[in-house]
Structures are given as structure tokens and as C-alpha cells.
mmCIF file of C-alpha atoms in Angstrom:
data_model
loop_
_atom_site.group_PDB
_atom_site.id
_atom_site.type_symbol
_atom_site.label_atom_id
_atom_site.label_comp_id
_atom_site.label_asym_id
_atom_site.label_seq_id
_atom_site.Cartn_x
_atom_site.Cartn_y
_atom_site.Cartn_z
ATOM 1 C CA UNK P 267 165.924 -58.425 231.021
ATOM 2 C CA UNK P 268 163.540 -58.453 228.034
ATOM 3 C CA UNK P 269 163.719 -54.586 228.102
ATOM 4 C CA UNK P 270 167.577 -54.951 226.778
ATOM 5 C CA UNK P 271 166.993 -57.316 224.411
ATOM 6 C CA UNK P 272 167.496 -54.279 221.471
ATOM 7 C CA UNK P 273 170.561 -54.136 222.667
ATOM 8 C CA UNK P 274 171.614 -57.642 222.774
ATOM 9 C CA UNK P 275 170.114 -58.011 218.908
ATOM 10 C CA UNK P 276 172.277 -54.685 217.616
ATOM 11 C CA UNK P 277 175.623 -56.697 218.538
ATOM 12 C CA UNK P 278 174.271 -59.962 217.453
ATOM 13 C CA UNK P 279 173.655 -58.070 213.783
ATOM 14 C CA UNK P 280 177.494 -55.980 214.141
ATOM 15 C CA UNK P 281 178.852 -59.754 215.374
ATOM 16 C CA UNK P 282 177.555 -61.205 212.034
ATOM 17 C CA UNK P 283 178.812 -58.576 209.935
ATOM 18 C CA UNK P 284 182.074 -58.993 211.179
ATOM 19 C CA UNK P 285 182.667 -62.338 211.166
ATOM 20 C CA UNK P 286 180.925 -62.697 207.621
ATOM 21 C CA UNK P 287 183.157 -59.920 206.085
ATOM 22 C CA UNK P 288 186.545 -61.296 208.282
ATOM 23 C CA UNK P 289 186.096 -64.706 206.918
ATOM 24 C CA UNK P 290 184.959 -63.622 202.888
ATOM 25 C CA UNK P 291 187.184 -60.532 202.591
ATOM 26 C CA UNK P 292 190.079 -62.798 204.934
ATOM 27 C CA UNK P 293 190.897 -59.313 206.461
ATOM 28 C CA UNK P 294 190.712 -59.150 210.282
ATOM 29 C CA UNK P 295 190.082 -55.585 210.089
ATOM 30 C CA UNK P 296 186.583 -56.247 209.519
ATOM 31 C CA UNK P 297 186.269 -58.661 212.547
ATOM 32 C CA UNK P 298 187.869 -55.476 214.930
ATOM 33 C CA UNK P 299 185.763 -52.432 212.749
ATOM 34 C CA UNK P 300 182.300 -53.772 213.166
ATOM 35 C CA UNK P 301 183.013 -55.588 216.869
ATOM 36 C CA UNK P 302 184.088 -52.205 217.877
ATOM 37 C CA UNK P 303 181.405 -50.135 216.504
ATOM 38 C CA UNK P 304 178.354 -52.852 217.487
ATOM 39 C CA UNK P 305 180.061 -52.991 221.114
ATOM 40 C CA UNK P 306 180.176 -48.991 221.145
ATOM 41 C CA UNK P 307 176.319 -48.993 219.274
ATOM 42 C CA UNK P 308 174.570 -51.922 221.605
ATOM 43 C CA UNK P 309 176.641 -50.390 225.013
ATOM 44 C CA UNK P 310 175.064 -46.992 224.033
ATOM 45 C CA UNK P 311 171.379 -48.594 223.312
ATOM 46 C CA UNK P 312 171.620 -50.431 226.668
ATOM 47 C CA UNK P 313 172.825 -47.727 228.706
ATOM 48 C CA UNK P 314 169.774 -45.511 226.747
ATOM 49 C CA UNK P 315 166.939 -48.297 227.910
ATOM 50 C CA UNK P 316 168.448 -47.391 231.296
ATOM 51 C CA UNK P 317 167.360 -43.846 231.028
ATOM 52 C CA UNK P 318 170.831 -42.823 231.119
ATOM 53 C CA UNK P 319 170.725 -39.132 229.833
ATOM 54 C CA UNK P 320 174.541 -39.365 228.576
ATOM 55 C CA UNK P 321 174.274 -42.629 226.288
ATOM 56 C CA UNK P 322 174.048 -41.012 222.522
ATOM 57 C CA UNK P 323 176.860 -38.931 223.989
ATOM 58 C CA UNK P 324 179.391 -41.906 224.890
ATOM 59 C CA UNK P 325 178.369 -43.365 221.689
ATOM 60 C CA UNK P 326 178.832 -40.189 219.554
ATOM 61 C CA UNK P 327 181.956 -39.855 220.901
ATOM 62 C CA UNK P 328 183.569 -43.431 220.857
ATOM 63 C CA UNK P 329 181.667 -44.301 217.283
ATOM 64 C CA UNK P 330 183.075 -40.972 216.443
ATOM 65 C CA UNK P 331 186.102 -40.158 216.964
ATOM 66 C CA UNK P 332 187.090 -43.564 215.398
ATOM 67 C CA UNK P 333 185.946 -43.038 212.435
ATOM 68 C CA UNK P 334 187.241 -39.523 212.570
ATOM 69 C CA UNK P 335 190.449 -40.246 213.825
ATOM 70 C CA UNK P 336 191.483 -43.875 213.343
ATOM 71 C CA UNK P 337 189.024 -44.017 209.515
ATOM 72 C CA UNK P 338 189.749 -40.826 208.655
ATOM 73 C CA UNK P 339 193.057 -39.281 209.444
ATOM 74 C CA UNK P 340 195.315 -42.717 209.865
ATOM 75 C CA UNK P 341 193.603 -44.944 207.460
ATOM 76 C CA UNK P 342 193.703 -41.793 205.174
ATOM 77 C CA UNK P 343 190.039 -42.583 204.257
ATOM 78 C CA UNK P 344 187.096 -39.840 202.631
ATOM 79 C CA UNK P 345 184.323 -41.031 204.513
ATOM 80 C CA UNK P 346 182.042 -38.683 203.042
ATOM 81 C CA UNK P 347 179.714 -38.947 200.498
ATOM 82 C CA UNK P 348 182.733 -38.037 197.965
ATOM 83 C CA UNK P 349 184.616 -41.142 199.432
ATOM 84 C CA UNK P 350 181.615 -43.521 198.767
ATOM 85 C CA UNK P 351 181.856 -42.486 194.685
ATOM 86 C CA UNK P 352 185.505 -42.380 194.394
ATOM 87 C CA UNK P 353 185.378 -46.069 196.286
ATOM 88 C CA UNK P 354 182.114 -47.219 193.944
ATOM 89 C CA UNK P 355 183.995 -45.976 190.657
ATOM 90 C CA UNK P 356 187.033 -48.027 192.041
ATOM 91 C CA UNK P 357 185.136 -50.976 192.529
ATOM 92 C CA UNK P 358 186.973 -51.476 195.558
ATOM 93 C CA UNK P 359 185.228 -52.449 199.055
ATOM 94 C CA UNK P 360 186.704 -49.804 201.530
ATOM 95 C CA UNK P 361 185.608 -48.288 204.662
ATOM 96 C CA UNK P 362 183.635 -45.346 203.127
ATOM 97 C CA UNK P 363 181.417 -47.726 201.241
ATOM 98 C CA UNK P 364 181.048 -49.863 203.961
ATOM 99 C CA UNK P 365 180.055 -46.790 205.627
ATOM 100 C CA UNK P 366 177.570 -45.932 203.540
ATOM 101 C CA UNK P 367 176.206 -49.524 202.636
ATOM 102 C CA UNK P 368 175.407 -49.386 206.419
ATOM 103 C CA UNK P 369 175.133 -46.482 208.255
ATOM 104 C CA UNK P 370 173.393 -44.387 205.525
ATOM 105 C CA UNK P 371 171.098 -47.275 203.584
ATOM 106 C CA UNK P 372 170.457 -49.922 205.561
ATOM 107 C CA UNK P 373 170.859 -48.635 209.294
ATOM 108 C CA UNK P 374 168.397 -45.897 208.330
ATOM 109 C CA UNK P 375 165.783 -48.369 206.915
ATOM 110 C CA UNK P 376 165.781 -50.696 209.458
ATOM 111 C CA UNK P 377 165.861 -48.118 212.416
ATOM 112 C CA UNK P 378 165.118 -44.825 211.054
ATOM 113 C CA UNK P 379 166.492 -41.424 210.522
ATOM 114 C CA UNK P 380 167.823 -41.403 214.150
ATOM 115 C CA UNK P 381 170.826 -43.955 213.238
ATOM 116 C CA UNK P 382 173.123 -41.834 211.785
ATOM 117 C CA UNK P 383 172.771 -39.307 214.415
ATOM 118 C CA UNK P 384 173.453 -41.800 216.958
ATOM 119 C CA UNK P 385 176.888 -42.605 215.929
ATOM 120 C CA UNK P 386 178.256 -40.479 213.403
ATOM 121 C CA UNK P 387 181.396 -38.102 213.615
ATOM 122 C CA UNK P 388 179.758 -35.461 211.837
ATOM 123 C CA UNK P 389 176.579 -35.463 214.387
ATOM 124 C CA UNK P 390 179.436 -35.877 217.264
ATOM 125 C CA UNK P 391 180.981 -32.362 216.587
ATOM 126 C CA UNK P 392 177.844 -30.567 215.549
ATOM 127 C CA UNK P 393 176.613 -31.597 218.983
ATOM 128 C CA UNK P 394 179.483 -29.747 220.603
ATOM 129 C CA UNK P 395 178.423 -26.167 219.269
ATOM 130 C CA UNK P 396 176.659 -24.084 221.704
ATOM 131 C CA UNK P 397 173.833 -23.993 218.856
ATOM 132 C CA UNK P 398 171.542 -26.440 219.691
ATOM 133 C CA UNK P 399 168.336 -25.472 218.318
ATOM 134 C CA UNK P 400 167.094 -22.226 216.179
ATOM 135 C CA UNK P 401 165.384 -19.405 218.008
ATOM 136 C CA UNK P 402 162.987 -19.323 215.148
ATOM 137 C CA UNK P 403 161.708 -21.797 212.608
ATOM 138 C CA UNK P 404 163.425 -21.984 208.996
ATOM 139 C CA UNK P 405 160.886 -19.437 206.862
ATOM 140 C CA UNK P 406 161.901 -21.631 203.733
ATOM 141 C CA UNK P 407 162.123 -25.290 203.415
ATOM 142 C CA UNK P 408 165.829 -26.488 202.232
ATOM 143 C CA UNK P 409 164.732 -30.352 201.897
ATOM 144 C CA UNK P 410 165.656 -30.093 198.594
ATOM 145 C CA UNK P 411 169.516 -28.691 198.920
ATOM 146 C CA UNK P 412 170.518 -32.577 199.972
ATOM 147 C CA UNK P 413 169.531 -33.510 196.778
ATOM 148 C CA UNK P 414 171.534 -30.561 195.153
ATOM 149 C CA UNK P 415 174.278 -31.979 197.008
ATOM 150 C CA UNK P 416 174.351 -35.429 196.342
ATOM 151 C CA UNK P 417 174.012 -34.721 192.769
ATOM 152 C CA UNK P 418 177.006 -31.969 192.862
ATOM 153 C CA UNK P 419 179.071 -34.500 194.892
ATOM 154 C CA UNK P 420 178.345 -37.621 191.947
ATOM 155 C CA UNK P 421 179.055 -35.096 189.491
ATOM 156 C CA UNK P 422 182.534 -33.957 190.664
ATOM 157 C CA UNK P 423 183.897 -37.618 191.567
ATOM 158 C CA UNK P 424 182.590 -38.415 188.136
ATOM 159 C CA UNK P 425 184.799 -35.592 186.182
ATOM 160 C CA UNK P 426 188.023 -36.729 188.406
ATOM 161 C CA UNK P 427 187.466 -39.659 186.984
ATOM 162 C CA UNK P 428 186.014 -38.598 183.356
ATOM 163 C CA UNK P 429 188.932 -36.411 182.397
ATOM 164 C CA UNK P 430 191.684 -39.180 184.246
ATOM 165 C CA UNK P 431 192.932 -36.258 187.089
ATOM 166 C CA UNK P 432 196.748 -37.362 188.306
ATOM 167 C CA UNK P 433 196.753 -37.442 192.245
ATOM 168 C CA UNK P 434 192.949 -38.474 192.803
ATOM 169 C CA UNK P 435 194.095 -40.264 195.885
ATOM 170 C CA UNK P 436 195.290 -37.322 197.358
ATOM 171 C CA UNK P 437 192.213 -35.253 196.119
ATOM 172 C CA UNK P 438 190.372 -37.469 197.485
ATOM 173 C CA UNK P 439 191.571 -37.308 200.675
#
């Protein structure tokens, strides 16, 4: 039993989230966003410790496909990295920089680079191509390009917002 303890801590963590952010924000989406996702997360992690080859799978695809359909497409939500600005420069507290706050910062720091592979959207349908690894190694590093693009993505959410674009919900979106 100690073996899925991990798992029994990950929804303990997702449980506190949601209940903190239900009862300060007084929204019960949080309680039913984060109960879902640490469910999805600590289901995936225990089925994992079983040496079940299909667990990042189930997980990819339920953590997924909510946040691509239900987050992104019904909720009309950017959950990219443009989202996060647009949200920041708002100063509002929606999904994308929830998102962010803990899938990209402190998921990552507390578990590692493998976190957002393990239940993000974007992982789930790269995982679908029939490429799954190169036939040759990358002659040039491209570390830096993520850089590039998180610079080009501040600096295009900031000029929406610098020269007062009409529609920047819909852009946005």
C-alpha cells in the first residue's frame, strides 16, 4: 500500500486546491476543475505504480480533452501561453492562468519536466502522430527558440493591449 502513496498525496494536493479556491473565489467551478483533474492525475499515477503500460495515455486523454474541449472550445478560453498574458494584463484569475500558475510553474518544480507531458492537451495530440521519435539526432540545438517564443508571445499580447485593439476577446480566442 505504501507503494501508492504518490498517488494518494497528488489528490490530497488537487483536493486542497479546490476546496481553497471554491471557498475564496466562492465559485464551485474550482471545487469540480481541480477534483476532476487530481482524480484523472492521481488515477493515472496509481494505475502507472501498477506497471500499467496505458496510464499516461488515459490521463492524456481525460486531462486532455477537457481542457481542450470543455476549457477551450465551450468555456471559450486561450489556454496557451497567449491566454496566460491576455489573463495577467486583465488582472483577472481565469483558467489559463490557473493553468499556468500550476501546470507550467509549480507542477514542473515540484515534479519535474515530465508533468506537463503527463496531462496536457497539447502532449495528448502530439502523441497521436505516427512520429514518435527522430530517425536521427537534431544537428543543431533549438533550446533557445522557446525563449524566442515566449518573448514574441509577451510582446504581441502586450501591443493588443498597448495600442487598445477593439475585439481582443475574440483575438484572443
Amino acid at each position: 500500500m505504501k507503494k501508492y502513496l504518490p498517488s494518494v498525496i497528488i489528490f490530497a494536493v488537487f483536493e486542497i486546491i479546490a476546496v481553497t479556491l471554491w471557498l475564496t473565489k466562492n465559485n464551485l467551478f474550482y471545487l469540480l476543475n481541480f477534483t476532476y483533474i487530481g482524480s484523472c492525475i492521481s488515477l493515472g499515477l496509481f494505475l502507472f505504480l501498477k506497471g500499467k503500460r496505458y496510464a499516461r495515455r488515459c490521463v492524456q486523454f481525460a486531462v486532455g480533452c477537457y481542457m481542450l474541449i470543455y476549457l477551450g472550445i465551450i468555456c471559450q478560453e486561450n489556454m496557451q501561453i497567449e491566454g496566460f498574458w491576455y489573463y495577467l494584463f486583465l488582472g483577472v484569475f481565469e483558467s489559463a492562468t490557473i493553468h499556468y500558475a500550476i501546470a507550467k510553474i509549480f507542477g514542473c518544480a515540484l515534479f519535474g519536466r515530465g508533468w506537463c507531458g503527463y496531462a496536457c492537451w497539447t502532449a495528448m495530440i502530439l502523441d497521436t502522430l505516427p512520429f514518435k521519435q527522430p530517425k536521427k539526432p537534431r544537428k543543431k540545438k533549438l533550446g533557445a527558440i522557446r525563449y524566442v517564443l515566449f518573448a514574441l508571445s509577451l510582446m504581441l499580447v502586450s501591443a493588443l493591449f498597448l495600442f487598445k485593439i477593439a475585439n481582443l476577446e475574440k483575438i484572443m480566442f
